[in-house]
PDB file of N, CA and C in Angstrom:
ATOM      1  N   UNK A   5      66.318  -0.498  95.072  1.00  0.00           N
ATOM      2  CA  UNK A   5      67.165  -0.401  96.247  1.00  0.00           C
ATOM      3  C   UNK A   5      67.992   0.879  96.157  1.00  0.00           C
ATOM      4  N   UNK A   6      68.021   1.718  97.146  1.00  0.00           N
ATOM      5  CA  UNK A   6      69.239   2.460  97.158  1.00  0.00           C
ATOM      6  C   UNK A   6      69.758   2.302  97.746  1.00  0.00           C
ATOM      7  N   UNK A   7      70.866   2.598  97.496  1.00  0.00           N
ATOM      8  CA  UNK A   7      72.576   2.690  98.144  1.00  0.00           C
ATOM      9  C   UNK A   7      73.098   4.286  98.769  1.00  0.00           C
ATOM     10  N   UNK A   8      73.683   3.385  99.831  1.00  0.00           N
ATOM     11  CA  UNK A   8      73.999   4.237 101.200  1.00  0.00           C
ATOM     12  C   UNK A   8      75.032   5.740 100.024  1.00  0.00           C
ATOM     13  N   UNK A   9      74.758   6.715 100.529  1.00  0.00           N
ATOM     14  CA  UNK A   9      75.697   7.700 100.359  1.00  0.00           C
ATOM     15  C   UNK A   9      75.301   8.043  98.759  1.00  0.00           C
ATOM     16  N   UNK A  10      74.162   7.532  98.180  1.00  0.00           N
ATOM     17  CA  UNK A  10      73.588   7.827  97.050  1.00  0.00           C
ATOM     18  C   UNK A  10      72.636   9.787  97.040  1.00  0.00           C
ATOM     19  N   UNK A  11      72.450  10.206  96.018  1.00  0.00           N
ATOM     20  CA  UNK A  11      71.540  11.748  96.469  1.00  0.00           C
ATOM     21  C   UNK A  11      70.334  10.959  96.804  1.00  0.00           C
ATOM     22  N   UNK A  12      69.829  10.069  96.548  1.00  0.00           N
ATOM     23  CA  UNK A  12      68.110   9.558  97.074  1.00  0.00           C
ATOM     24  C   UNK A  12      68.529   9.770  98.870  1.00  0.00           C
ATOM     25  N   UNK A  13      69.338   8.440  98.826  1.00  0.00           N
ATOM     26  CA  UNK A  13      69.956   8.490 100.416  1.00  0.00           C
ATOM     27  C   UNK A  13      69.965   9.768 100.917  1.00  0.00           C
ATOM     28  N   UNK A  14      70.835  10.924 100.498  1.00  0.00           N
ATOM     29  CA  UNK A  14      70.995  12.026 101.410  1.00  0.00           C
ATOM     30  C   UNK A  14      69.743  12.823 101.514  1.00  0.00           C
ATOM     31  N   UNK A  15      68.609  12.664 100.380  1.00  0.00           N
ATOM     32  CA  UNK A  15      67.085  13.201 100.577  1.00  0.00           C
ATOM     33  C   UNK A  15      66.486  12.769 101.359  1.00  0.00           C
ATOM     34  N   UNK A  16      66.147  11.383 101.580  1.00  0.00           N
ATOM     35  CA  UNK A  16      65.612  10.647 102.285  1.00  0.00           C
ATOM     36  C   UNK A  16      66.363  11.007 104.602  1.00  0.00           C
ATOM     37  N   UNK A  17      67.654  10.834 104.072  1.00  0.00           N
ATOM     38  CA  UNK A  17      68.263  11.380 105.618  1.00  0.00           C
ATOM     39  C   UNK A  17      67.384  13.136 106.078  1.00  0.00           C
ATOM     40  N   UNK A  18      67.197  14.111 104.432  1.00  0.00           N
ATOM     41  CA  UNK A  18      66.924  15.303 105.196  1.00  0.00           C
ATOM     42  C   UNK A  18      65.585  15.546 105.690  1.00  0.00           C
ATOM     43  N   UNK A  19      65.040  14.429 104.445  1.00  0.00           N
ATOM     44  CA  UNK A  19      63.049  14.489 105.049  1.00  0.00           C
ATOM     45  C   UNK A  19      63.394  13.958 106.417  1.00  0.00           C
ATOM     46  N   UNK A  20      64.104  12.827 106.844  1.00  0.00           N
ATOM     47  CA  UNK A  20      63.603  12.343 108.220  1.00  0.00           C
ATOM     48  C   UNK A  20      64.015  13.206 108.980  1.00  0.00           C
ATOM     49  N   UNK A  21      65.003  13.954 109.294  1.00  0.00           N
ATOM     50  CA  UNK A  21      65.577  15.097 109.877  1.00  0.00           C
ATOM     51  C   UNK A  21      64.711  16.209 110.323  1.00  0.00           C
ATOM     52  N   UNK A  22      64.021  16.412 108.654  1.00  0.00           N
ATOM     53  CA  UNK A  22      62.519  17.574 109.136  1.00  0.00           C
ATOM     54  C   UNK A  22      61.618  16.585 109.890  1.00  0.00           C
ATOM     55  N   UNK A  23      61.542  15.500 109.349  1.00  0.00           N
ATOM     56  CA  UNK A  23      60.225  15.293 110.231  1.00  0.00           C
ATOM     57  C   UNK A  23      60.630  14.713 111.727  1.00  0.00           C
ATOM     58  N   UNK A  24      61.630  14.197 111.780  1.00  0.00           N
ATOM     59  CA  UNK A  24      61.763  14.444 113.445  1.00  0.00           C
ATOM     60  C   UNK A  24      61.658  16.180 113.798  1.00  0.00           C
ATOM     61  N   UNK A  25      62.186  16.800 112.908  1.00  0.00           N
ATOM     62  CA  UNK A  25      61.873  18.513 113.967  1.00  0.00           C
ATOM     63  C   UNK A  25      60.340  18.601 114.215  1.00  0.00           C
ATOM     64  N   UNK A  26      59.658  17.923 112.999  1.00  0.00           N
ATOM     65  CA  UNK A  26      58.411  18.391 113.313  1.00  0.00           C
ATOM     66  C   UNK A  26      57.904  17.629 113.749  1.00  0.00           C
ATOM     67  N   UNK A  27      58.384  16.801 115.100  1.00  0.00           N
ATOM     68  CA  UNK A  27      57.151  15.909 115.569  1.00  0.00           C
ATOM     69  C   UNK A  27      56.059  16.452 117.006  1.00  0.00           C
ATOM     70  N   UNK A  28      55.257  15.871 116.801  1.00  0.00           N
ATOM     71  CA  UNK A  28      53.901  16.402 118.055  1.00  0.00           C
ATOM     72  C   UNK A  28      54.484  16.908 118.868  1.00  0.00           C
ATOM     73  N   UNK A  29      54.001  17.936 119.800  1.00  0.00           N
ATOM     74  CA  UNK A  29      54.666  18.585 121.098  1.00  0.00           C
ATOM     75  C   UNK A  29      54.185  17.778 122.129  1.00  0.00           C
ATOM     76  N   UNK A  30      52.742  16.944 121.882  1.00  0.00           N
ATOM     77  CA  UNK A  30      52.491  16.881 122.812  1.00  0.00           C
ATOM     78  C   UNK A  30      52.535  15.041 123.589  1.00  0.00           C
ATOM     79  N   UNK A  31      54.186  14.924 122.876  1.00  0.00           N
ATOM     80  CA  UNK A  31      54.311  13.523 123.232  1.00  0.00           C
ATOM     81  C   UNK A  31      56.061  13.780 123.071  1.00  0.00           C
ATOM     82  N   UNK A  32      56.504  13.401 124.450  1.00  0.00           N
ATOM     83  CA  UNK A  32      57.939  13.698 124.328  1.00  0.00           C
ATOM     84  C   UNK A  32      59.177  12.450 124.348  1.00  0.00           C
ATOM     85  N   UNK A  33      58.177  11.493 124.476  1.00  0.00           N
ATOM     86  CA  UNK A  33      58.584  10.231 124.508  1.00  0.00           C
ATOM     87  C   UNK A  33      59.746   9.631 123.418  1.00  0.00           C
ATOM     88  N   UNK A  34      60.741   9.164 123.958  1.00  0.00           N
ATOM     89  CA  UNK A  34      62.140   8.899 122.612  1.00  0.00           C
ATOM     90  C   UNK A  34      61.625   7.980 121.384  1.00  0.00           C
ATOM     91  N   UNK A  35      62.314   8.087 120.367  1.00  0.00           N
ATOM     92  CA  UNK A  35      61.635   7.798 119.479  1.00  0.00           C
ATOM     93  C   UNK A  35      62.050   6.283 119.296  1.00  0.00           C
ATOM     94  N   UNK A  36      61.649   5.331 119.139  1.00  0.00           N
ATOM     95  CA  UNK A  36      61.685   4.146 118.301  1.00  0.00           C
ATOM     96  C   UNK A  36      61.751   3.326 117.163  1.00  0.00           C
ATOM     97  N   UNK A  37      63.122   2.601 116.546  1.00  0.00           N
ATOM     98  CA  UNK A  37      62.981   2.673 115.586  1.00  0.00           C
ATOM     99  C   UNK A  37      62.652   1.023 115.268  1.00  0.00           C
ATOM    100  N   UNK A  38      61.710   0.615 114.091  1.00  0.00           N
ATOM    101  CA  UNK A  38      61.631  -0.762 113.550  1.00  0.00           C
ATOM    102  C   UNK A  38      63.424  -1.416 113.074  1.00  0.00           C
ATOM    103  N   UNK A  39      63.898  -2.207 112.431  1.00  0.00           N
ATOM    104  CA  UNK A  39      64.759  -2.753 111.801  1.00  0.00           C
ATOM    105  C   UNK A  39      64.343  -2.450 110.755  1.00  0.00           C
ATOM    106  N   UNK A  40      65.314  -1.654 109.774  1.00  0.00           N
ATOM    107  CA  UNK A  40      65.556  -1.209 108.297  1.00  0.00           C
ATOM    108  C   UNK A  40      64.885  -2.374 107.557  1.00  0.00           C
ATOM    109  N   UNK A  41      64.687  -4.124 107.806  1.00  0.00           N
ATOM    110  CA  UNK A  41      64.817  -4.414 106.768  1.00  0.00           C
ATOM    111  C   UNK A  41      63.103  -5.540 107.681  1.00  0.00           C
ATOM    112  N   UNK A  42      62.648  -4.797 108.817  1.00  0.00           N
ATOM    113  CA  UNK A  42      61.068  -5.844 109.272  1.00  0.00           C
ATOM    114  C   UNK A  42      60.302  -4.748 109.191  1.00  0.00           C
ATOM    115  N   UNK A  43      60.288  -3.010 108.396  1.00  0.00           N
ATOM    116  CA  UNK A  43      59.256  -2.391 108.898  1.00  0.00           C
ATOM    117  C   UNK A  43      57.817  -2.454 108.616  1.00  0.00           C
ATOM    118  N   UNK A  44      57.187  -2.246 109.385  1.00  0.00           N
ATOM    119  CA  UNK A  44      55.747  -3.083 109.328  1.00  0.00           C
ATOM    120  C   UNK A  44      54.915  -2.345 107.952  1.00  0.00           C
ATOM    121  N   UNK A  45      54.043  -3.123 107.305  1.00  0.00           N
ATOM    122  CA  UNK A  45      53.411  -2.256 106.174  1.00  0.00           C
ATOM    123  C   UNK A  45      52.071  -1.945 106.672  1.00  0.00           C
ATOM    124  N   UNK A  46      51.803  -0.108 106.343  1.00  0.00           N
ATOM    125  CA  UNK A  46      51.153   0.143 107.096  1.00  0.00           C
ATOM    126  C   UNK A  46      49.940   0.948 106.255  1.00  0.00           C
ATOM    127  N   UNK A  47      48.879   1.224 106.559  1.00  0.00           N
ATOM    128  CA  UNK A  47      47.422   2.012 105.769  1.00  0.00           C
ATOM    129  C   UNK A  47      47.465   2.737 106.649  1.00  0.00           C
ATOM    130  N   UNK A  48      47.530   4.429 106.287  1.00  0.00           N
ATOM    131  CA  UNK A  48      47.107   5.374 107.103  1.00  0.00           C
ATOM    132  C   UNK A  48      46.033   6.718 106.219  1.00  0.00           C
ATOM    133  N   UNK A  49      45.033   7.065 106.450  1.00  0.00           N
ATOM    134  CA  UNK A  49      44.261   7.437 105.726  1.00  0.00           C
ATOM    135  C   UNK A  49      44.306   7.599 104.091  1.00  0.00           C
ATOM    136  N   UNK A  50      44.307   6.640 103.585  1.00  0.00           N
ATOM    137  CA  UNK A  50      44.562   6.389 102.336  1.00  0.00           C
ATOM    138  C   UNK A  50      45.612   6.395 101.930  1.00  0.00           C
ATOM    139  N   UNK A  51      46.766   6.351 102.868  1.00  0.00           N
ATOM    140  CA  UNK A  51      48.276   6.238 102.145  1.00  0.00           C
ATOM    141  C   UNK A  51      48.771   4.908 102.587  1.00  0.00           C
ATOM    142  N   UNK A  52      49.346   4.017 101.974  1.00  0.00           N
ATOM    143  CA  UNK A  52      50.140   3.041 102.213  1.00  0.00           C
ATOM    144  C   UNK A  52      51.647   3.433 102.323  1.00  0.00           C
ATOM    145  N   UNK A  53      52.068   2.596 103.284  1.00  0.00           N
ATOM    146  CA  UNK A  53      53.841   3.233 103.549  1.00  0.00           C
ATOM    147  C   UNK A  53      53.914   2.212 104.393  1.00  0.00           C
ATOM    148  N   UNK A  54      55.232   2.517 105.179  1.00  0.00           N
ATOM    149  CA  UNK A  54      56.004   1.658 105.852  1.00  0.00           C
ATOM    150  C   UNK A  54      55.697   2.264 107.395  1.00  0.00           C
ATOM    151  N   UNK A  55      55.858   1.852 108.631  1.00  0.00           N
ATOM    152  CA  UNK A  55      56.139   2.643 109.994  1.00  0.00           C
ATOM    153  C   UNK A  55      57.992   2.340 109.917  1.00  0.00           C
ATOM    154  N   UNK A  56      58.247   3.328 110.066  1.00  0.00           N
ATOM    155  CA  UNK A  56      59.663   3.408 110.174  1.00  0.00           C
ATOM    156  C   UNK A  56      60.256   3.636 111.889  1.00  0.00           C
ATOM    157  N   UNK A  57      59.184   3.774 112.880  1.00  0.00           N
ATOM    158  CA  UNK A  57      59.680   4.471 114.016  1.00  0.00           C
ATOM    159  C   UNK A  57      58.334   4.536 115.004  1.00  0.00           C
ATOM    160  N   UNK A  58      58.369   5.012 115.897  1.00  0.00           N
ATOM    161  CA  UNK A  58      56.860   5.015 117.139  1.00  0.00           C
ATOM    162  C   UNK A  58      57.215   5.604 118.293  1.00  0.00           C
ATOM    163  N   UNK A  59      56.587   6.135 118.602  1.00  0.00           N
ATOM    164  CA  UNK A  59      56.272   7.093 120.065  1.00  0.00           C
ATOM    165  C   UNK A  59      54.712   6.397 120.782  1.00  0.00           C
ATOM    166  N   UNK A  60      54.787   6.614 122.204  1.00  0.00           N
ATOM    167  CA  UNK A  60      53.973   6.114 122.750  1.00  0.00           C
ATOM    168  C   UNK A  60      52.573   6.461 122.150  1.00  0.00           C
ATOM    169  N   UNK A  61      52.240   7.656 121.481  1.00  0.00           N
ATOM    170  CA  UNK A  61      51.053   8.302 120.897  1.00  0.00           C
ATOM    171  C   UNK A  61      50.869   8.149 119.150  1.00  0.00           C
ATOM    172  N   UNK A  62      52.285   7.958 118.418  1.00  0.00           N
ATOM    173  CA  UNK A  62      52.280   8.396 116.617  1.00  0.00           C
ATOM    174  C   UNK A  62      53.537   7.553 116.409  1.00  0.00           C
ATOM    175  N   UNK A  63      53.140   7.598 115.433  1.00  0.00           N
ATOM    176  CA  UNK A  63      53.949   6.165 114.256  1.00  0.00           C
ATOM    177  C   UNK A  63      54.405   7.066 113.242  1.00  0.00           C
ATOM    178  N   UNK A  64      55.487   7.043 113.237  1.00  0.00           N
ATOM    179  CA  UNK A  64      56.670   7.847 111.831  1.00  0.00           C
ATOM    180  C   UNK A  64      56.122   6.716 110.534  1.00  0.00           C
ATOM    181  N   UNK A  65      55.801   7.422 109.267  1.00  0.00           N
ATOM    182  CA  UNK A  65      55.434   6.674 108.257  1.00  0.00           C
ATOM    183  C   UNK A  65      56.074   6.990 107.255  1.00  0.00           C
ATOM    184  N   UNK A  66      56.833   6.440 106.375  1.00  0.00           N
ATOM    185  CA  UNK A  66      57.151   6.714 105.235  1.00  0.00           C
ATOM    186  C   UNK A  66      56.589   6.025 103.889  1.00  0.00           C
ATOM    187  N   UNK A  67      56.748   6.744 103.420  1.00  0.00           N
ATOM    188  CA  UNK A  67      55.340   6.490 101.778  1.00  0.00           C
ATOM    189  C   UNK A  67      55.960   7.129 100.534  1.00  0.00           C
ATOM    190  N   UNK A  68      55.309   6.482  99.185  1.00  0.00           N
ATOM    191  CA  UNK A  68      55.985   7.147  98.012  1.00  0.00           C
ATOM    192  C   UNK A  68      54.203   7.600  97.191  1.00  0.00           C
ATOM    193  N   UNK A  69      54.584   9.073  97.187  1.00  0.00           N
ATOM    194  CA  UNK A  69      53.280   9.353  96.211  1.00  0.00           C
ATOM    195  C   UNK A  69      53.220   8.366  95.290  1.00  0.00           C
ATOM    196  N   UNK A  70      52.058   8.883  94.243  1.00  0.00           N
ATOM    197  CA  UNK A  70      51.835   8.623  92.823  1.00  0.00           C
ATOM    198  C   UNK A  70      52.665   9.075  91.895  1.00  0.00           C
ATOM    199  N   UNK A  71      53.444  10.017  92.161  1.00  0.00           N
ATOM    200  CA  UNK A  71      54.601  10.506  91.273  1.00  0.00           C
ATOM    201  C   UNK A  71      55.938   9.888  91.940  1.00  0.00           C
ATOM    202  N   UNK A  72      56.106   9.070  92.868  1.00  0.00           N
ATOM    203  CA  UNK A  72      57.219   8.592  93.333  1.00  0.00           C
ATOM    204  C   UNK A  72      58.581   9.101  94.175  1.00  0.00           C
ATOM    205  N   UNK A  73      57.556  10.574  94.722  1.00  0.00           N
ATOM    206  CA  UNK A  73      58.275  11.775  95.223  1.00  0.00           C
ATOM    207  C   UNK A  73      58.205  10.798  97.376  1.00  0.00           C
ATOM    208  N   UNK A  74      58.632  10.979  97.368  1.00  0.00           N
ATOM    209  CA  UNK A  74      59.092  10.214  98.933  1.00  0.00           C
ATOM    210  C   UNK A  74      59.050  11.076  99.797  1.00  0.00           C
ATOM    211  N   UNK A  75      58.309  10.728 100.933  1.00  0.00           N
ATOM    212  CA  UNK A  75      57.450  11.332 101.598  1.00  0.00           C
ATOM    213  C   UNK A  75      57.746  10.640 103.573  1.00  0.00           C
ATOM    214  N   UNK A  76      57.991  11.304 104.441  1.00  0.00           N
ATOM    215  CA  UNK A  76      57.657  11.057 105.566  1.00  0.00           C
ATOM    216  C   UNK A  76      56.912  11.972 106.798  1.00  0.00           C
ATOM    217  N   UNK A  77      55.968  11.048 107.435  1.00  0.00           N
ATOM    218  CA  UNK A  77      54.957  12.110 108.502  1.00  0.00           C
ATOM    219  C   UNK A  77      54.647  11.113 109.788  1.00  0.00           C
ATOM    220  N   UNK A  78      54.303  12.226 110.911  1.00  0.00           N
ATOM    221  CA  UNK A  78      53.601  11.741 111.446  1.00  0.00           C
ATOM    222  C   UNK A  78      52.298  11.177 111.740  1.00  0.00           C
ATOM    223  N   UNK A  79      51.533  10.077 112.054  1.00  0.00           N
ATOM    224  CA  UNK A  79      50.363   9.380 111.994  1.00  0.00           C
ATOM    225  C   UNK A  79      49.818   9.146 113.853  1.00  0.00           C
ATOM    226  N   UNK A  80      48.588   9.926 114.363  1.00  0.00           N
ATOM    227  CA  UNK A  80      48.349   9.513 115.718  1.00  0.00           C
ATOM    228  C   UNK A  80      48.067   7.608 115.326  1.00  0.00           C
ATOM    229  N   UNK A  81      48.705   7.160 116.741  1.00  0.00           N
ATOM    230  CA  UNK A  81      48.300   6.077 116.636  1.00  0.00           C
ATOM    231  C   UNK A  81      47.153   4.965 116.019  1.00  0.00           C
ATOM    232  N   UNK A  82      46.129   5.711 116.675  1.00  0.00           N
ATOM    233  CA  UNK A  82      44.620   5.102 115.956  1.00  0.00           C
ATOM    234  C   UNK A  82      44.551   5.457 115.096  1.00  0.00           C
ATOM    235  N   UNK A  83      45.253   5.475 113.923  1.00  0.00           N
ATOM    236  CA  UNK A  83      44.847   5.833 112.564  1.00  0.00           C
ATOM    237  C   UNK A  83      45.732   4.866 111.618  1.00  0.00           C
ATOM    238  N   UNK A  84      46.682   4.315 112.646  1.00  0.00           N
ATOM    239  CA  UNK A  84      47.618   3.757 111.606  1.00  0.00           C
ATOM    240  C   UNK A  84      46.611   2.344 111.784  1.00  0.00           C
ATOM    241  N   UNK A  85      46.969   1.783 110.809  1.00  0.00           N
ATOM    242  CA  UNK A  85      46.390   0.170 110.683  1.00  0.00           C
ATOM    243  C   UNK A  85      47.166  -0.702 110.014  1.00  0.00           C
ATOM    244  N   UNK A  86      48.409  -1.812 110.759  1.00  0.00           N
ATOM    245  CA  UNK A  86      49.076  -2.788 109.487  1.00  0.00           C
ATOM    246  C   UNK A  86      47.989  -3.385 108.894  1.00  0.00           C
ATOM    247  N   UNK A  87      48.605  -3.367 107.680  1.00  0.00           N
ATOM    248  CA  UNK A  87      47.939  -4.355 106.543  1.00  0.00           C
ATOM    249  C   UNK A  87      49.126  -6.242 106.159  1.00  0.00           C
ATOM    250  N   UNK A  88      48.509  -6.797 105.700  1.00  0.00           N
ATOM    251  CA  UNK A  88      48.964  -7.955 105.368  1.00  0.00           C
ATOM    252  C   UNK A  88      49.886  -7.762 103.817  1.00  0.00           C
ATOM    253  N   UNK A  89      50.890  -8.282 103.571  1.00  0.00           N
ATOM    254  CA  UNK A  89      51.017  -8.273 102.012  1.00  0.00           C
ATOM    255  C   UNK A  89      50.354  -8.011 101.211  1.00  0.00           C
ATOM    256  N   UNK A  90      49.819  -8.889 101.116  1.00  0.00           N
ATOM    257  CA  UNK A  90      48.842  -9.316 100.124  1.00  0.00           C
ATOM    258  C   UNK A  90      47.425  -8.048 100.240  1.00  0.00           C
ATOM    259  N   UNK A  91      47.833  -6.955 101.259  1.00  0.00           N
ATOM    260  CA  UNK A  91      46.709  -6.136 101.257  1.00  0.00           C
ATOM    261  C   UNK A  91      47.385  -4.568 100.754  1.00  0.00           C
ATOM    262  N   UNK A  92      48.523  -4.497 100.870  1.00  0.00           N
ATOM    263  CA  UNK A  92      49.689  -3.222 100.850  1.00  0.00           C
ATOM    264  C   UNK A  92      49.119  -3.229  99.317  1.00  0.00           C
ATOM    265  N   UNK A  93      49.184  -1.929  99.009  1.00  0.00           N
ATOM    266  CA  UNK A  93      49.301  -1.184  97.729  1.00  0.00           C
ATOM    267  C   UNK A  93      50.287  -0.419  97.486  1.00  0.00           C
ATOM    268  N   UNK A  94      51.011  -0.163  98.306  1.00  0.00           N
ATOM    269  CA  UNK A  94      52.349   0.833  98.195  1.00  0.00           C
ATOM    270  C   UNK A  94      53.360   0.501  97.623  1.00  0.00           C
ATOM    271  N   UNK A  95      54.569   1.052  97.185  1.00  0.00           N
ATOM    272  CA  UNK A  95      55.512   0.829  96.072  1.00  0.00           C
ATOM    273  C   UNK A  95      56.383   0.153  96.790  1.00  0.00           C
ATOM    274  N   UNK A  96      57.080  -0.540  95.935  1.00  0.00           N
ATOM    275  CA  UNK A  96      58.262  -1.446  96.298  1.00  0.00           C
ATOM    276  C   UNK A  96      59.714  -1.521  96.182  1.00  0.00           C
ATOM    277  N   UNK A  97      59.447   0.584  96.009  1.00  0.00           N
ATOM    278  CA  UNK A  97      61.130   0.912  96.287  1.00  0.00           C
ATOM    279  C   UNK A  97      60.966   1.831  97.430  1.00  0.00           C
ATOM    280  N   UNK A  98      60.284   1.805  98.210  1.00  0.00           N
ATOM    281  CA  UNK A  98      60.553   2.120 100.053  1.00  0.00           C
ATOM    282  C   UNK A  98      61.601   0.927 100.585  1.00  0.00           C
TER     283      UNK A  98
END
């Protein structure tokens, strides 16, 4: 778990920051966010992560490499796929 106002916390605030700058041009639609604590678990070309957020076209994903370096991107819709628990491979400090 981290805690609010922790340096993970303020990393985690600047990746999402870039990756809202860098989202698709070609979808201008406001962004959407899940509840911090229902986000759906998600498979997107071989990465497991969380959807943290959605636009009518792409799903904001956040994921932890293999080295545990924390990671967020955009995913076009048809690519994301929830998985079940029991199907997630992804880490369990997202």
């Amino acid at each position: 778990m981290i805690k609010s106002g922790s340096p993970q916390d303020v990393e985690r605030m600047m990746i999402r920051m870039d990756a809202e700058a860098s989202r698709p041009i070609d979808d201008p639609a406001p962004i959407r966010e899940f509840p911090k604590y229902g986000r759906p678990l998600v498979y997107v070309s071989g990465i497991y992560g969380k959807a943290v957020g959605w636009t009518h076209k792409y799903g904001l994903i956040e994921w932890l490499d293999s080295s545990g370096k924390y990671h967020m991107g955009w995913a076009h819709s048809s690519s994301i796929r929830r998985v079940k628990p029991d199907e997630w491979k992804g880490s369990s400090a997202l």
